[in-house]
Tab-separated table of C-alpha atoms and ligand atoms in Angstrom:
chain	number	residue	atom	x	y	z
Z	1	MET	CA	147.057	157.065	134.581
Z	2	ILE	CA	144.897	154.607	132.804
Z	3	LEU	CA	141.262	154.660	134.101
Z	4	PRO	CA	138.883	151.836	133.923
Z	5	ILE	CA	136.062	152.281	131.264
Z	6	HIS	CA	132.511	152.125	132.058
Z	7	LEU	CA	130.494	149.748	129.958
Z	8	LEU	CA	126.730	149.798	128.851
Z	9	GLY	CA	124.756	149.659	131.790
Z	10	SER	CA	126.809	151.748	134.033
Z	11	PRO	CA	124.459	154.634	135.116
Z	12	ILE	CA	127.052	157.446	134.545
Z	13	LEU	CA	126.887	156.837	130.843
Z	14	ARG	CA	123.258	158.386	130.823
Z	15	GLU	CA	123.639	161.131	133.449
Z	16	ASP	CA	123.845	165.050	132.826
Z	17	THR	CA	127.247	166.433	132.368
Z	18	VAL	CA	128.567	169.852	133.778
Z	19	GLU	CA	130.656	172.508	131.736
Z	20	VAL	CA	134.108	172.758	132.798
Z	21	THR	CA	135.771	176.112	133.949
Z	22	PRO	CA	139.663	176.879	133.986
Z	23	ASP	CA	139.441	177.118	137.952
Z	24	MET	CA	138.499	173.458	138.324
Z	25	PRO	CA	141.982	172.328	139.399
Z	26	GLU	CA	141.522	168.658	138.414
Z	27	VAL	CA	140.680	169.041	134.755
Z	28	GLN	CA	144.258	169.016	133.305
Z	29	GLY	CA	144.988	165.777	135.193
Z	30	LEU	CA	141.593	164.292	133.875
Z	31	ILE	CA	142.455	165.378	130.418
Z	32	ASP	CA	145.832	163.502	130.435
Z	33	ASP	CA	144.374	160.535	132.003
Z	34	MET	CA	141.610	160.380	129.245
Z	35	ILE	CA	144.300	160.661	126.545
Z	36	GLU	CA	146.465	157.860	128.077
Z	37	THR	CA	143.055	155.574	128.598
Z	38	MET	CA	141.882	156.160	125.022
Z	39	GLN	CA	145.416	155.449	123.475
Z	40	GLY	CA	145.881	152.282	125.931
Z	41	ALA	CA	142.655	150.908	124.779
Z	42	ARG	CA	143.365	151.779	121.059
Z	43	GLY	CA	140.392	153.918	120.819
Z	44	ILE	CA	140.136	156.977	118.579
Z	45	GLY	CA	137.896	158.959	120.812
Z	46	LEU	CA	136.962	158.866	124.700
Z	47	ALA	CA	134.363	161.073	126.508
Z	48	ALA	CA	134.554	161.717	130.363
Z	49	PRO	CA	131.317	159.697	131.211
Z	50	GLN	CA	133.294	156.708	129.961
Z	51	VAL	CA	135.766	157.123	132.769
Z	52	GLY	CA	133.045	157.729	135.405
Z	53	ARG	CA	133.212	161.537	135.234
Z	54	SER	CA	130.504	164.005	134.446
Z	55	GLU	CA	132.561	167.058	132.964
Z	56	ARG	CA	131.721	168.016	129.351
Z	57	ILE	CA	135.021	166.773	128.033
Z	58	PHE	CA	136.089	164.477	125.233
Z	59	VAL	CA	139.320	163.591	123.664
Z	60	VAL	CA	140.049	162.327	120.052
Z	61	ASP	CA	143.056	160.706	118.496
Z	62	VAL	CA	142.492	159.735	114.739
Z	63	SER	CA	146.226	159.258	114.199
Z	64	PRO	CA	145.643	155.366	113.669
Z	65	MET	CA	143.533	156.178	110.805
Z	66	ALA	CA	146.193	158.375	108.893
Z	67	GLU	CA	145.813	156.171	105.832
Z	68	ASP	CA	142.034	156.797	105.442
Z	69	PHE	CA	142.624	160.649	105.754
Z	70	LEU	CA	145.350	160.272	102.882
Z	71	GLU	CA	142.953	158.234	100.808
Z	72	ALA	CA	140.108	160.868	101.364
Z	73	GLY	CA	142.494	163.693	100.672
Z	74	LEU	CA	141.773	165.062	104.161
Z	75	ALA	CA	144.288	167.079	106.151
Z	76	MET	CA	144.841	165.678	109.766
Z	77	PRO	CA	145.089	168.350	112.529
Z	78	GLU	CA	147.696	167.582	115.267
Z	79	GLN	CA	146.711	164.754	117.250
Z	80	PRO	CA	145.368	164.085	119.850
Z	81	MET	CA	142.586	166.783	120.218
Z	82	VAL	CA	140.942	167.992	123.378
Z	83	PHE	CA	137.422	169.261	123.248
Z	84	LEU	CA	135.930	171.043	126.295
Z	85	ASN	CA	132.172	172.298	126.381
Z	86	ALA	CA	131.692	171.536	122.791
Z	87	ARG	CA	128.631	172.565	121.035
Z	88	ILE	CA	127.501	171.724	117.512
Z	89	THR	CA	126.389	174.960	116.088
Z	90	ALA	CA	125.355	173.756	112.505
Z	91	SER	CA	125.130	170.448	110.513
Z	92	GLY	CA	125.291	169.709	106.808
Z	93	ASP	CA	122.073	168.530	105.030
Z	94	GLU	CA	123.816	165.301	103.754
Z	95	GLU	CA	123.948	162.170	105.902
Z	96	SER	CA	126.827	159.376	105.560
Z	97	GLU	CA	126.909	155.956	106.859
Z	98	PHE	CA	129.786	154.681	108.823
Z	99	GLU	CA	130.280	151.378	110.996
Z	100	GLU	CA	130.845	152.666	114.457
Z	101	GLY	CA	132.144	150.766	117.694
Z	102	CYS	CA	132.421	152.107	121.155
Z	103	LEU	CA	134.812	151.328	124.029
Z	104	SER	CA	131.898	151.213	126.335
Z	105	ILE	CA	130.141	148.642	124.136
Z	106	PRO	CA	132.831	146.061	123.319
Z	107	ASP	CA	132.697	143.924	120.201
Z	108	ILE	CA	129.457	145.553	118.726
Z	109	HIS	CA	129.906	147.368	115.354
Z	110	GLU	CA	126.921	148.829	113.631
Z	111	THR	CA	126.250	151.092	110.675
Z	112	VAL	CA	125.137	154.507	112.116
Z	113	PHE	CA	123.758	157.496	109.803
Z	114	ARG	CA	124.962	160.888	110.841
Z	115	PRO	CA	125.262	164.357	109.308
Z	116	ASP	CA	128.589	164.147	107.026
Z	117	ARG	CA	129.794	167.604	108.176
Z	118	ILE	CA	129.342	169.693	111.390
Z	119	GLU	CA	130.292	173.027	112.650
Z	120	LEU	CA	131.673	172.936	116.252
Z	121	GLU	CA	132.439	175.544	118.804
Z	122	TRP	CA	134.730	174.236	121.656
Z	123	MET	CA	137.739	175.131	123.836
Z	124	ASP	CA	140.930	173.228	123.815
Z	125	GLY	CA	142.996	171.948	126.791
Z	126	SER	CA	144.189	175.533	127.367
Z	127	PHE	CA	140.642	176.863	127.472
Z	128	LYS	CA	141.167	178.690	124.038
Z	129	LEU	CA	137.842	179.019	122.160
Z	130	HIS	CA	137.605	177.596	118.564
Z	131	ARG	CA	134.992	177.262	116.011
Z	132	ALA	CA	135.437	175.225	112.850
Z	133	TRP	CA	133.680	172.875	110.359
Z	134	PHE	CA	134.593	169.200	110.289
Z	135	ASP	CA	133.879	166.732	107.844
Z	136	GLY	CA	134.752	162.975	107.128
Z	137	ILE	CA	136.234	160.764	109.883
Z	138	LEU	CA	136.665	163.600	112.358
Z	139	ALA	CA	133.016	164.681	111.911
Z	140	ARG	CA	132.082	161.230	112.675
Z	141	VAL	CA	134.086	160.684	115.706
Z	142	ILE	CA	133.220	164.169	117.149
Z	143	GLN	CA	129.473	163.426	116.851
Z	144	HIS	CA	130.028	160.094	118.571
Z	145	GLU	CA	132.048	161.621	121.292
Z	146	TYR	CA	129.669	164.639	121.465
Z	147	ASP	CA	126.742	162.270	121.940
Z	148	HIS	CA	128.522	160.677	124.901
Z	149	VAL	CA	128.575	164.008	126.799
Z	150	ASP	CA	124.856	164.187	126.221
Z	151	GLY	CA	124.258	160.819	127.614
Z	152	VAL	CA	123.607	159.340	124.115
Z	153	LEU	CA	125.220	155.968	122.818
Z	154	PHE	CA	125.658	154.969	119.233
Z	155	ILE	CA	123.141	152.129	119.568
Z	156	ASP	CA	120.468	154.674	120.365
Z	157	HIS	CA	120.693	155.665	116.694
Z	158	LEU	CA	120.099	152.139	115.394
Z	159	ARG	CA	116.573	151.200	113.748
Z	160	PRO	CA	114.352	149.418	116.269
Z	161	LEU	CA	114.647	146.093	114.311
Z	162	ARG	CA	118.446	146.298	114.450
Z	163	ARG	CA	118.539	147.012	118.130
Z	164	ARG	CA	116.071	144.178	118.992
Z	165	LEU	CA	118.393	141.645	117.112
Z	166	LEU	CA	121.401	142.859	119.389
Z	167	LYS	CA	119.218	142.776	122.518
Z	168	ARG	CA	120.963	139.590	123.880
Z	169	ARG	CA	124.379	140.752	123.209
Z	170	LEU	CA	123.646	144.139	124.802
Z	171	LEU	CA	122.221	142.402	127.981
Z	172	ASP	CA	125.559	140.381	128.185
Z	173	ILE	CA	127.432	143.586	128.353
Z	174	GLN	CA	125.076	145.339	131.072
Z	175	GLU	CA	125.303	142.184	133.056
Z	176	GLY	CA	129.114	141.857	132.925
Z	177	ARG	CA	129.304	138.838	130.555
Z	178	VAL	CA	131.863	140.526	128.327
Z	179	SER	CA	135.649	140.619	127.951
Z	180	SER	CA	137.891	143.208	126.753
Z	181	ASP	CA	141.614	143.859	126.505
Z	182	TYR	CA	141.545	147.121	128.588
Z	183	PRO	CA	140.500	147.783	132.095
Z	184	THR	CA	136.766	148.137	132.863
Z	185	TYR	CA	134.782	149.477	135.564
Z	186	GLY	CA	132.648	147.076	137.850
Z	187	HIS	CA	133.401	144.266	135.273
Z	188	GLY	CA	132.099	140.930	136.845
Z	189	ILE	CA	130.457	142.397	139.919
Z	190	GLY	CA	126.944	142.611	138.202
Z	191	LEU	CA	126.208	146.109	137.079
Z	192	ILE	CA	122.680	147.358	137.685
Z	193	ALA	CA	120.878	147.342	134.298
Z	194	ALA	CA	119.947	150.979	134.236
Z	195	ASP	CA	119.642	150.863	130.312
Z	196	PRO	CA	116.498	149.136	129.338
Z	197	VAL	CA	117.151	147.414	126.069
Z	198	SER	CA	114.276	147.315	123.628
S	201	ZN	ZN1	131.597	155.546	122.289
């Protein structure tokens, strides 16, 4: 089932999340719905708060970027990937820049600096524990989604001047003056501006 995506201004994007456990009966269905929602919106990652949920879950599908992997000489693990209760356990010293976007912040793309590699500990959809280093595109997408389950958005990483220049456009999204080609939550009903833009 495709779920509506919460946009900037929806309070759930900033709320605390809870770890998931195998005895939570709704987790498998939620994972399936999140993958369907991500792919339906042509996103390469989606986190639970973006569909109005507070579990520490995110999904990734970088298969649309197969060519970039090929060019960078990187192997692509089987997609989509499911990350439950993920924890970044180490980061590389180098930073890289990349133009990011977000299904919750339509039509805004900005350069964000992040560590170019991370070590992650997580459980997959079968609650099997993994620990691995990621670099390149996967390190980037995973850090963006990981931020979401911590209530952080990519615009939080922008320099104050850059964010000030985006203020009007961010306010438009918060107040529902935005269009997207995927279903969004509360669109057009006037969301409460829970996200002070400065
Ligand atoms: Zn996002």
